[in-house]
Coordinates of C-alpha atoms in Angstrom, one line a residue:
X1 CA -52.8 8.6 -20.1
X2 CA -52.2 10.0 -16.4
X3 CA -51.3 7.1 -15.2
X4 CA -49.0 6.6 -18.1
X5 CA -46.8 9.3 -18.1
X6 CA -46.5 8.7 -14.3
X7 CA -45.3 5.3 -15.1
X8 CA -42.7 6.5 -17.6
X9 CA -41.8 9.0 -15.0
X10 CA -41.6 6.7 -12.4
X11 CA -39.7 4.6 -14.1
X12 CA -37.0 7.4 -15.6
X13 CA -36.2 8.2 -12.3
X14 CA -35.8 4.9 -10.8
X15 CA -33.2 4.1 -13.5
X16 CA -31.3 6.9 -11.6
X17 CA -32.2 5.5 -8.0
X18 CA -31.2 2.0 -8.4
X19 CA -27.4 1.3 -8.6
X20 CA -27.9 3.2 -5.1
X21 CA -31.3 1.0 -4.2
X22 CA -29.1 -2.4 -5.1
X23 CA -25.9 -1.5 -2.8
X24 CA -25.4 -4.2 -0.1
X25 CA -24.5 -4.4 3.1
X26 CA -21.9 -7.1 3.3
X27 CA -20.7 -8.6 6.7
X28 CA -17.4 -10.6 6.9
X29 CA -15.7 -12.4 10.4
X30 CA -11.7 -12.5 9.7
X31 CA -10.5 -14.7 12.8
X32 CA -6.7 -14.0 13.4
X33 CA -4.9 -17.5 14.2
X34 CA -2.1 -19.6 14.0
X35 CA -2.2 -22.3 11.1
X36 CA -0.1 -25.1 10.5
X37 CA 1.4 -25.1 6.9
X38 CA 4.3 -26.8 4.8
X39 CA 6.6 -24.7 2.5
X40 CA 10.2 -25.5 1.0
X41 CA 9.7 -28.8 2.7
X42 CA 9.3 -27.2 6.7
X43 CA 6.3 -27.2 8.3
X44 CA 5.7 -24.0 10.5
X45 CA 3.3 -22.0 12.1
X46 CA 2.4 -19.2 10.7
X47 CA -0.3 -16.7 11.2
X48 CA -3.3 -16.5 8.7
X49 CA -7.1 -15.0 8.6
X50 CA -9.4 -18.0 9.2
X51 CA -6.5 -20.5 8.2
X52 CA -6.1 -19.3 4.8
X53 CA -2.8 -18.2 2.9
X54 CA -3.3 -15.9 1.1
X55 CA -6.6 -14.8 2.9
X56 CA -10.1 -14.7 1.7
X57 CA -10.7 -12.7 -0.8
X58 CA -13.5 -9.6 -0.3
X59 CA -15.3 -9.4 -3.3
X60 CA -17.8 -5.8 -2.9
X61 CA -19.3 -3.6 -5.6
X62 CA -18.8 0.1 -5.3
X63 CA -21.9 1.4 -3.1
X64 CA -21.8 -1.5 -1.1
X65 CA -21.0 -0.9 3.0
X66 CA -19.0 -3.6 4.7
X67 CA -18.5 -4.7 8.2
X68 CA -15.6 -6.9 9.0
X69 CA -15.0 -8.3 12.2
X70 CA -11.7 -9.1 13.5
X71 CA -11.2 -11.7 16.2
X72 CA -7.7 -11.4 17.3
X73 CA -7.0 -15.3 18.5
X74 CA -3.0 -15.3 17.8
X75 CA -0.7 -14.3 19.8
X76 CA 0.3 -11.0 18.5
X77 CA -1.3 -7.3 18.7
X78 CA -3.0 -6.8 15.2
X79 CA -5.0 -4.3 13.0
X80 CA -6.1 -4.3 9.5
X81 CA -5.6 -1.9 6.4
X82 CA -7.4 -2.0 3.8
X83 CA -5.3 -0.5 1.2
X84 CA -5.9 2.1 -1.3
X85 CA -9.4 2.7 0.1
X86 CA -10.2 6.4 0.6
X87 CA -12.5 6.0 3.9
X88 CA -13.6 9.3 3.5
X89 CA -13.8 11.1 7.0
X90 CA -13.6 7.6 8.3
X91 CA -10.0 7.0 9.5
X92 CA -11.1 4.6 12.5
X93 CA -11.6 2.2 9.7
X94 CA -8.0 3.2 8.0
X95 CA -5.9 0.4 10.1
X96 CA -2.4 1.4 10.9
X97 CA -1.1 0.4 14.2
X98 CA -1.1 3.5 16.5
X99 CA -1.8 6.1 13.8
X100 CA -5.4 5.7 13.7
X101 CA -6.3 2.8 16.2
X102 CA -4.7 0.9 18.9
X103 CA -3.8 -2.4 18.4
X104 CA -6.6 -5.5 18.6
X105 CA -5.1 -7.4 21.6
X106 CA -4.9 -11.1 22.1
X107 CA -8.4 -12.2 22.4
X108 CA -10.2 -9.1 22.0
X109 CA -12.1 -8.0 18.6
X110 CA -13.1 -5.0 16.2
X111 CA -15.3 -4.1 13.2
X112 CA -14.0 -2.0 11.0
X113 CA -17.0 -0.5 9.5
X114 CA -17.0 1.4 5.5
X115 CA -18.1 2.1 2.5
X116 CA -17.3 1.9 -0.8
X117 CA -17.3 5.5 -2.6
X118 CA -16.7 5.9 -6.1
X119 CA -13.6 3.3 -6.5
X120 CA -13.4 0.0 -8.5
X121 CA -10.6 -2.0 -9.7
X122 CA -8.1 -4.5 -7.4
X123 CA -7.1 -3.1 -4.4
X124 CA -5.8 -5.3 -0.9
X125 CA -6.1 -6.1 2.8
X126 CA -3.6 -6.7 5.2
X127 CA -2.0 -6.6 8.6
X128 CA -0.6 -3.3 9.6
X129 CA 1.0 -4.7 12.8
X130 CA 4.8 -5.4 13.2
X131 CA 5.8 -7.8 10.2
X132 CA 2.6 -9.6 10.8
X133 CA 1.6 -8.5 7.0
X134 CA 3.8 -11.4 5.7
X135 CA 1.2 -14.2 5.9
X136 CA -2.0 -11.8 6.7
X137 CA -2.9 -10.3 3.7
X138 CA -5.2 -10.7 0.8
X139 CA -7.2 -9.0 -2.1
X140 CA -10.0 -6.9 -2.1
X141 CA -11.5 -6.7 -5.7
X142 CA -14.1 -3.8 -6.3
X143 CA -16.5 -4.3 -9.2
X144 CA -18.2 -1.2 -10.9
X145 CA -21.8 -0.9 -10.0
X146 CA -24.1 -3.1 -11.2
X147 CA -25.1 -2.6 -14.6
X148 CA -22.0 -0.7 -15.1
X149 CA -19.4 -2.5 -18.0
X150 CA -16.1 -2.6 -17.4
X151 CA -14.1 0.4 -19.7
X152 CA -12.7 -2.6 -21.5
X153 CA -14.4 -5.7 -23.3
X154 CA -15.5 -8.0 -20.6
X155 CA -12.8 -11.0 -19.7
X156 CA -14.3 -14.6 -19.8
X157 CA -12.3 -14.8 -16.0
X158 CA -10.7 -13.1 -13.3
X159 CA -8.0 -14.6 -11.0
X160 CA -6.4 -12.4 -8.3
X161 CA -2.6 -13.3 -8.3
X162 CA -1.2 -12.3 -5.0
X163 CA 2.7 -12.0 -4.7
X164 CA 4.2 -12.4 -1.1
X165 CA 7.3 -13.1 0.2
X166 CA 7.9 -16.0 2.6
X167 CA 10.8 -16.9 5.6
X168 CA 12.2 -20.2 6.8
X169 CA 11.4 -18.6 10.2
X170 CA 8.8 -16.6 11.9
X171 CA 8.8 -13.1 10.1
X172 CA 8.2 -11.6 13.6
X173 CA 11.7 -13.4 14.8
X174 CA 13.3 -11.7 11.9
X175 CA 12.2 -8.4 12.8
X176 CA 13.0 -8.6 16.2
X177 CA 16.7 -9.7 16.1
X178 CA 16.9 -6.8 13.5
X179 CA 15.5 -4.4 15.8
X180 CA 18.0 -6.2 18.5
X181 CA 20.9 -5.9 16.4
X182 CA 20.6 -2.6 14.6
X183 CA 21.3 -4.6 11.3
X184 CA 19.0 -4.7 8.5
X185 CA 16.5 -7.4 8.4
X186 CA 17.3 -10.9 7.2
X187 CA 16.1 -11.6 3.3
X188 CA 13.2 -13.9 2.4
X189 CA 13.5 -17.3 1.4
X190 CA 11.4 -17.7 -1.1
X191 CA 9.1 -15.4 -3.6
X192 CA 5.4 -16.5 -3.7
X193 CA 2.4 -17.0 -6.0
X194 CA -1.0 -17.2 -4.6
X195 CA 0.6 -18.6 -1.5
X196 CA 3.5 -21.2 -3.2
X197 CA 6.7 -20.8 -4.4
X198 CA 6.6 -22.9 -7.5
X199 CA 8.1 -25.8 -9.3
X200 CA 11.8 -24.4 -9.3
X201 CA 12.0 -24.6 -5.4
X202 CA 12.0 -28.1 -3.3
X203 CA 9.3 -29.3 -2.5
X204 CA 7.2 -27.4 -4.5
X205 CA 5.8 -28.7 -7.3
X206 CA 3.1 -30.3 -6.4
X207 CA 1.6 -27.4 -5.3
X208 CA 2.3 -24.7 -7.8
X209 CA -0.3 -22.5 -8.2
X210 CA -2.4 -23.0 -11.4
X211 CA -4.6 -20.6 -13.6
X212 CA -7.0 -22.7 -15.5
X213 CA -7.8 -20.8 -19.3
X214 CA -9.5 -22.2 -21.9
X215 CA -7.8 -21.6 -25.6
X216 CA -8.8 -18.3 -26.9
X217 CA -10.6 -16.7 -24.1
X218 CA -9.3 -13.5 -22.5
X219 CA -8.5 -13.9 -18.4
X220 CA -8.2 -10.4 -16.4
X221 CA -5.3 -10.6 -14.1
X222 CA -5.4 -8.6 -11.1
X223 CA -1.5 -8.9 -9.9
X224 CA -0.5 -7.7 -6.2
X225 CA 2.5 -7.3 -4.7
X226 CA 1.9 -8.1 -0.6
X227 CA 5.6 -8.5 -0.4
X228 CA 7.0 -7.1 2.5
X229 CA 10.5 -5.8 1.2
X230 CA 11.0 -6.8 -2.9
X231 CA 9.9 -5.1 -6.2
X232 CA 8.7 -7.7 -8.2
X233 CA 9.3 -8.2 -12.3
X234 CA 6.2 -10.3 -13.9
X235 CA 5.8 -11.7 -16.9
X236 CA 4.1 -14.9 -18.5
X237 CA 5.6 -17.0 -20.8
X238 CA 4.4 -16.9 -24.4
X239 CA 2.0 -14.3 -23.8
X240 CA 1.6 -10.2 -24.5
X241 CA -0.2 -8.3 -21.0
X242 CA -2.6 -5.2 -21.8
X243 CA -2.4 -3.5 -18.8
X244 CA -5.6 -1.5 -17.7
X245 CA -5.5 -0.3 -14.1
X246 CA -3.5 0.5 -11.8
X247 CA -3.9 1.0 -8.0
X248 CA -8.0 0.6 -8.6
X249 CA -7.7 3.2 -11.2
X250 CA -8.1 2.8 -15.0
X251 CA -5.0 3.6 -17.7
X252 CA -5.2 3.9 -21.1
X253 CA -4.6 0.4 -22.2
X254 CA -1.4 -0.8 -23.4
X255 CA 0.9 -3.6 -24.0
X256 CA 3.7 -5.3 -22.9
X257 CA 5.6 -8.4 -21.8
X258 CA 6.2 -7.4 -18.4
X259 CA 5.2 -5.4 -15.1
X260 CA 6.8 -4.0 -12.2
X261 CA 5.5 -4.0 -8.9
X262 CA 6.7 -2.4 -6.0
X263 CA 5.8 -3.5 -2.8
X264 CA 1.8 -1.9 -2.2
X265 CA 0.6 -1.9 -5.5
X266 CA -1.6 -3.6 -7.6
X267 CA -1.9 -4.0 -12.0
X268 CA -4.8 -5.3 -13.9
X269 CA -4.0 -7.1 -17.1
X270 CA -5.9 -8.6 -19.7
X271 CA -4.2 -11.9 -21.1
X272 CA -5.5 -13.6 -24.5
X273 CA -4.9 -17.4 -24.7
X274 CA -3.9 -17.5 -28.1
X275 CA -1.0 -19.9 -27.5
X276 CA -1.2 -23.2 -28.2
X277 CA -2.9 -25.6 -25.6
X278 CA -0.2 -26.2 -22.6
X279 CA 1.2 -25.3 -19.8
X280 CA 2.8 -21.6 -19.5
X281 CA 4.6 -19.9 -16.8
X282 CA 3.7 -16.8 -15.1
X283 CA 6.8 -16.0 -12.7
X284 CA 8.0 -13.4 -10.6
X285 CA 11.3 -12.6 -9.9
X286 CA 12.8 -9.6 -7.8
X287 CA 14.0 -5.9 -9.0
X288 CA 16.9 -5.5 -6.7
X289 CA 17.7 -1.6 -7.1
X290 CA 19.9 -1.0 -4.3
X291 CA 23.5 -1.8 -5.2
X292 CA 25.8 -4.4 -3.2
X293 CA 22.4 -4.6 -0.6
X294 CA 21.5 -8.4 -0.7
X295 CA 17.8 -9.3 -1.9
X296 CA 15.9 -12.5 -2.3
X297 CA 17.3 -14.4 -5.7
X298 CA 14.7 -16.6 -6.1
X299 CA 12.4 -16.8 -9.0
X300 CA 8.2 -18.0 -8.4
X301 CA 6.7 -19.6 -11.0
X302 CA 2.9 -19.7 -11.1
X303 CA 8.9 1.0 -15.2
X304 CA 6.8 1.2 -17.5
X305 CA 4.4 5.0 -18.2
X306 CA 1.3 4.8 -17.5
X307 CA -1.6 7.3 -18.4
X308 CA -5.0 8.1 -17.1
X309 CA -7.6 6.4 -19.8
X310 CA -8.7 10.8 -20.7
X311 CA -8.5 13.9 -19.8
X312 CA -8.6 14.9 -16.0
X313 CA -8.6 18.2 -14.5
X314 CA -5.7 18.4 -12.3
X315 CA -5.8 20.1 -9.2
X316 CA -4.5 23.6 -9.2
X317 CA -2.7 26.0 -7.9
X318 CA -0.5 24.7 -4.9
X319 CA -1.4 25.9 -1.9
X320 CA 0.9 23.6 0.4
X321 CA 4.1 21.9 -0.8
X322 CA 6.6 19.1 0.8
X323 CA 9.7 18.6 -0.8
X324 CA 10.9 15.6 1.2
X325 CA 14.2 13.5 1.1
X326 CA 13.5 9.5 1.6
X327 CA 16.3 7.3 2.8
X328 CA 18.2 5.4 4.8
X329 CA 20.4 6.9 7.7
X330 CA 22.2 5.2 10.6
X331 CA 22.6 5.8 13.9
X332 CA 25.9 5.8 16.3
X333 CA 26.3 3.8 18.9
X334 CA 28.6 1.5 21.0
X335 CA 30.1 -1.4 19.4
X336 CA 29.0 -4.3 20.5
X337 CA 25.9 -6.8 19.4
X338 CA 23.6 -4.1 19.8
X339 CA 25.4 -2.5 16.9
X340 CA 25.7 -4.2 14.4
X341 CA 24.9 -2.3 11.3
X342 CA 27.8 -0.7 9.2
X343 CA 30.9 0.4 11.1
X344 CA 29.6 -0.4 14.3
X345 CA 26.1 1.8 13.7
X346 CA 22.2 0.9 13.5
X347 CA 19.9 0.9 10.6
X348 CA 17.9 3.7 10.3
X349 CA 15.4 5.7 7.8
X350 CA 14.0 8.9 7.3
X351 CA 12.1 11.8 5.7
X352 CA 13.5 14.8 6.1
X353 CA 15.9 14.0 8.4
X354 CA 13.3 12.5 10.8
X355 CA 13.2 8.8 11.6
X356 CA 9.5 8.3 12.1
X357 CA 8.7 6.9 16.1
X358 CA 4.9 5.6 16.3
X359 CA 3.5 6.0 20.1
X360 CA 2.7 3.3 21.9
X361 CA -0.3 4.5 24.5
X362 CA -2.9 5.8 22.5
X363 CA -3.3 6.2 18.4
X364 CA -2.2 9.7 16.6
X365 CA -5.9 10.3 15.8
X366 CA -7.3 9.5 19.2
X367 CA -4.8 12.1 20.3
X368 CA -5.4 14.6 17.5
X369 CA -9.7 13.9 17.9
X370 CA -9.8 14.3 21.9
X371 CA -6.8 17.0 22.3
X372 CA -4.4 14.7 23.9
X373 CA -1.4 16.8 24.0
X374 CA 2.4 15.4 24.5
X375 CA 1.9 12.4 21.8
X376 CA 3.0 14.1 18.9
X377 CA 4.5 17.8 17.2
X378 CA 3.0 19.1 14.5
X379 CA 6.3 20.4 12.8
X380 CA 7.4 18.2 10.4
X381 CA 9.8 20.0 8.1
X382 CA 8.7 21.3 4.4
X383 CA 11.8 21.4 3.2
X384 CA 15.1 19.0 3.8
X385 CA 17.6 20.5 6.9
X386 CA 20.1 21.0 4.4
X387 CA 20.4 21.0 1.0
X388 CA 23.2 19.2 -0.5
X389 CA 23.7 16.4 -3.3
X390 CA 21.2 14.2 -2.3
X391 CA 21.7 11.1 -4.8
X392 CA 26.0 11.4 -5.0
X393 CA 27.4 8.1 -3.6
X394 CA 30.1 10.3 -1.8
X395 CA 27.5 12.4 0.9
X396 CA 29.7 13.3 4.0
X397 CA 29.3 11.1 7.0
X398 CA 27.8 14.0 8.8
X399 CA 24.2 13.5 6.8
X400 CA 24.1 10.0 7.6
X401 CA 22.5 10.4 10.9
X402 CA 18.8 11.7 11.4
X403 CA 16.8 12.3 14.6
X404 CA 13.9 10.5 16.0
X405 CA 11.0 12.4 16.0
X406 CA 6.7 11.8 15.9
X407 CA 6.2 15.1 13.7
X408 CA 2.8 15.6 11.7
X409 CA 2.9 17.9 8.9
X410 CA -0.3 20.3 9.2
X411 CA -2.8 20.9 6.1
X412 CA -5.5 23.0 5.7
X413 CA -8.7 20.8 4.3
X414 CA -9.3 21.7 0.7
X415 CA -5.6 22.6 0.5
X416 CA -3.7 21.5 -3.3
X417 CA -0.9 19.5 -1.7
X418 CA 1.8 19.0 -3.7
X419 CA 4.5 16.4 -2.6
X420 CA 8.6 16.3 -3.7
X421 CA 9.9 12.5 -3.1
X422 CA 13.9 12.6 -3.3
X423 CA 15.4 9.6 -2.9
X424 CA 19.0 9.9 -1.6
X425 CA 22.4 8.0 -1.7
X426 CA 23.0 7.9 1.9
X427 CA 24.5 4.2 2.7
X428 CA 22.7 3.3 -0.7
X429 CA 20.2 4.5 -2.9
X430 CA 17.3 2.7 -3.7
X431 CA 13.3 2.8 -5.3
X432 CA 11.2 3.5 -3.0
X433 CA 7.0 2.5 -3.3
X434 CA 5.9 5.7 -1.3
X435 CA 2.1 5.5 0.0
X436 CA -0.3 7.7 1.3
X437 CA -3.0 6.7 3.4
X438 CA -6.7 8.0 3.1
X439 CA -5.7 9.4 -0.7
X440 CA -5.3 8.8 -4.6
X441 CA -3.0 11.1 -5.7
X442 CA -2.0 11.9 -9.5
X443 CA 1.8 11.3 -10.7
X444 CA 2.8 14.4 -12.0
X445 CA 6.3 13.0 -12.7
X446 CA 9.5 11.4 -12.5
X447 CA 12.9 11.3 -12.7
X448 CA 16.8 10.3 -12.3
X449 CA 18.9 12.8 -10.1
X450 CA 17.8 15.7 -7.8
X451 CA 14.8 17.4 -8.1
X452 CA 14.9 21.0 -9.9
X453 CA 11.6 23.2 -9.7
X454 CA 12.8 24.9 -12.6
X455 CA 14.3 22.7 -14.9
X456 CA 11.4 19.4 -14.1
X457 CA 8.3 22.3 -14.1
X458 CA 8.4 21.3 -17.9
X459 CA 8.2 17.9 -17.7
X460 CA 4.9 18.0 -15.5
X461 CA 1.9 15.9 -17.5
X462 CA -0.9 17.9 -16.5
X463 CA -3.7 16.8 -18.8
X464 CA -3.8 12.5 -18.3
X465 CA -1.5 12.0 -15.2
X466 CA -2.4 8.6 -13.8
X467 CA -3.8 8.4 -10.2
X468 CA -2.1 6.1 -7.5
X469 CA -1.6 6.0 -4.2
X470 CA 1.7 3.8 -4.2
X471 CA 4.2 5.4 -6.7
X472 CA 7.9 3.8 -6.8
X473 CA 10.4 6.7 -6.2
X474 CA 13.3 5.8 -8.8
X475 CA 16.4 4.6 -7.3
X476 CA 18.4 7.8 -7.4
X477 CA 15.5 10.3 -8.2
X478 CA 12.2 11.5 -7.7
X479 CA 8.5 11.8 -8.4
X480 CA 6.2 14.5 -7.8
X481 CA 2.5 13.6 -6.8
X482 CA -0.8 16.1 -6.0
X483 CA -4.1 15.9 -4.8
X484 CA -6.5 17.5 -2.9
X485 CA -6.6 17.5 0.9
X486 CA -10.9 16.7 0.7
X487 CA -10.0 13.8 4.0
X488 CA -9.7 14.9 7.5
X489 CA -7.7 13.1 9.4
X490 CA -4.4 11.6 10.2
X491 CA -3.0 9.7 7.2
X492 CA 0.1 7.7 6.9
X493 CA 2.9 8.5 4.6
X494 CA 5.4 5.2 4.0
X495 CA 7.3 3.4 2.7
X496 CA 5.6 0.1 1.7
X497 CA 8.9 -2.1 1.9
X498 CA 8.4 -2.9 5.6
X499 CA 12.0 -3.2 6.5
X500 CA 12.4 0.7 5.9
X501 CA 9.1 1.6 7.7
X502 CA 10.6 -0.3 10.5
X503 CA 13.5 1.9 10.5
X504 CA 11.0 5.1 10.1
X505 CA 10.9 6.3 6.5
X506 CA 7.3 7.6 7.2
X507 CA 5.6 11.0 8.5
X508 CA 1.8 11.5 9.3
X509 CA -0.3 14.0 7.4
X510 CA -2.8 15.6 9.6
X511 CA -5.7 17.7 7.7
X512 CA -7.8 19.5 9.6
X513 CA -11.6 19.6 9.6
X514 CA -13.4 21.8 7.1
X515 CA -16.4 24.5 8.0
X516 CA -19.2 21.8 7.3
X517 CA -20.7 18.7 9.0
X518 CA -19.7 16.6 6.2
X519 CA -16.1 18.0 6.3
X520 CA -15.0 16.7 9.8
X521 CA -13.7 13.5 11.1
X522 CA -16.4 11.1 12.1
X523 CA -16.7 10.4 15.7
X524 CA -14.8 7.0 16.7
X525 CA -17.0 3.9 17.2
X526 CA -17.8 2.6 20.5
X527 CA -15.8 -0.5 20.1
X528 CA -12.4 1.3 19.1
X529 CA -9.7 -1.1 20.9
X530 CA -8.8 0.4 24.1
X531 CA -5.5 1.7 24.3
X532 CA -3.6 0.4 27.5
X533 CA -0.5 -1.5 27.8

């Protein structure tokens, strides 16, 4: 009888032990390289992660550790983000060129080393080097722990539908000869699905991307936007969407006939096959929010309120708060082909009045870790400069231009941060997919017009926000996120459309250790890319 109630024992606890006993260690080797490939009837070199466009997909279970190696055999500097992942105390692994890590030089290598903690659901990878996240890019798709359903009835399949933009030329030549000229970046050439553009473009249909169903079953969708500057409309033909998750975080299901996308973040959708046997599009066609601004037109082939799935206790009361503008600005300067942005200016963007300048000898966290001082100020504004009407079309000339600046904004770990996003209608408004690094956050809300603490207080949902960490700032508006600051570190806060990070419509949160072990940044690894020119 002993022996049997130390069995049953035994085996009680062991059922609590082994989603943790099963976790693996899983090892991938991304080699950076050029690849030959043929799109819109060109063939070009592009850059890819072992020759594949999209690149692999990392398939992990929550628990798991991974270890990925980068081999850097382009050309270009490079690092890797992997996006939407928290990397708790971990921002070696976080990616962004210069804000946590140098960049992986030509020939040289780094494992970024992490786990997976408590998050599930379709998140991505990607380059977070120059434009180099046009072609290097791909999903990352975090199953719940084994043994552990799905909050929704199990789907027969899963495909990962990646969204990308693509250029007739070499991304990296389009950025530079905007950076050159001071005018904004060329649009894309094409939208793409999975890697193609579809059977409405030359060239192309032979190698549309196809998503074999069988009649009847029930395929989960888990859509990404990788593109580097559009929003992106999706629908498919014939067929109703339930939408689940967003950003790797479950919603209270609902339906509809189409998603938005803005640049960054990810939807999971459930789709029914209850049409007829056939052939039905899935397509993807731009939200162009910024008036008389051209956008890519195209249309591959291949806002709507979301809510957490219950309940959530929403962190409470604000101890630090950020009411920042985000925008476009230009800067004066001398006519003549270095100037070639509107009436003789170059493009520029902001927060707060501050067009975001990333160092170029060492990373913000190496210089925050080891004390380096002179890299960066720690006095990023709270509050806007100057008040006025941020989202009229007729601001005086005098706001248009802001000031280059690398200025962190300071928070206290454990801190409840709560963040103001105001678009504004300098040179034009337009939506803007903010995200934070090394955070979820929950949406509290959002709106059309300039923020008002007292009027919008009411319109707070503080009992099912949902939890991001893209949200898309309406074109002419604003949204209101909060979490809590539980992550040292320095953490990124960006635009995702990479033509306005270019022009520096980011800032740097950087929240300081706690009292405890297990609230401080780790130490960096030994093989942390060495930063020298």
């Amino acid at each position: 009888m002993r022996f049997c109630c130390f069995s049953a024992a035994a085996l009680f606890l062991l059922s609590f032990l082994l989603p943790a006993a099963v976790a693996e260690e899983r090892f991938y080797e991304f080699v950076v390289q050029e690849t030959l490939v043929k799109r819109l009837c060109k063939t070009q070199k592009i850059i890819t992660v072992n020759g594949q466009f999209p690149g692999p997909t990392i398939e992990v279970y929550d628990g798991d550790t991974v270890a990925i190696r980068a081999v850097n055999m382009a050309r270009y500097n490079v690092t890797l983000h992997w996006h939407g992942l928290r990397q708790l105390r971990n921002g070696w692994a976080d990616g962004p060129e210069f804000v946590t890590q140098c960049p992986i030089r030509p020939g040289g290598s780094y494992t970024y080393r992490f786990a997976i903690q408590g998050q599930e659901g379709t998140l991505w990878w990607h380059a977070h080097s120059s434009w180099l996240r046009a072609t290097v890019h791909g999903a990352l798709v975090i199953h719940p722990r084994r043994g552990v359903p799905y909050p929704f009835p199990k789907p027969h399949s899963e495909f990962p539908v990646v969204l990308a933009e693509w250029w007739r030329r070499d991304p990296i030549a389009v950025l530079r000869q905007s950076m050159i000229t001071g005018a904004p970046p060329n649009v894309s050439d094409a939208i793409l699905i999975n890697g193609q553009p579809g059977d409405f473009l030359e060239c192309s249909a032979q190698e549309t991307s196809i998503i074999p169903v069988a009649a009847g079953e029930t395929t989960l969708l888990r859509i990404i936007n990788a593109a580097m500057n559009t929003e992106l409309f999706v629908s498919l033909a014939g067929h109703k969407m339930t939408v689940v998750a967003a950003d790797a975080m479950y919603t209270k299901p609902f339906e509809t006939t189409v998603v938005l996308l803005g640049p960054g973040q990810t939807t999971d959708v459930l789709v029914t096959a209850h049409a007829a046997p056939g052939r039905y599009y899935l397509a993807a066609r731009a939200y162009a929010s910024a008036q008389g601004v051209p956008f890519d037109n195209t249309t591959a082939t291949a806002i709507f309120h979301i809510r957490s799935p219950a309940p959530v206790k929403v962190p409470g009361p604000v101890t630090q708060e950020v009411f920042t503008t985000v925008g476009f600005g230009l800067f004066n300067c001398m006519p003549g082909p270095f100037c070639q942005g509107p009436n003789n200016t170059r493009f520029a963007a902001s927060m707060n009045n501050v067009s975001f300048q990333l160092p170029n000898t060492v990373s913000l966290l190496q210089a925050h870790y080891h004390h380096i001082p002179g890299v960066f100020t720690d006095d990023f504004p709270p509050l806007p400069p100057v008040f006025f009407d941020f989202t009229s079309q007729n601001i005086p000339r005098a706001l248009w231009q802001p000031v280059k600046g690398t200025k962190l904004y300071r928070v206290k770990y454990g801190a409840v941060v709560q963040i103001v996003f105001q678009d504004t209608g300098i040179f034009a408004a337009e939506e803007h997919p903010m995200h934070i690094h090394g955070y979820h956050f929950y949406v509290l809300a959002s709106g059309f017009g300039n923020y008002d603490p007292v009027r919008d207080a009411h319109k707070f949902n503080l009992v099912d926000p949902p939890s991001r960490n893209t949200i898309g700032v309406p074109v002419g508006g604003w949204a209101v996120v909060r979490f809590v600051a539980d992550n040292p570190g320095v953490w990124l806060v960006h635009c995702h459309i990479d033509a306005h990070l270019t022009g520096g419509l980011a800032m740097a949160l950087l929240v300081e250790d706690g009292e405890a072990e297990l609230e401080a940044t780790m130490a960096p690894p030994l093989d942390l890319p060495l930063c020298v020119l």
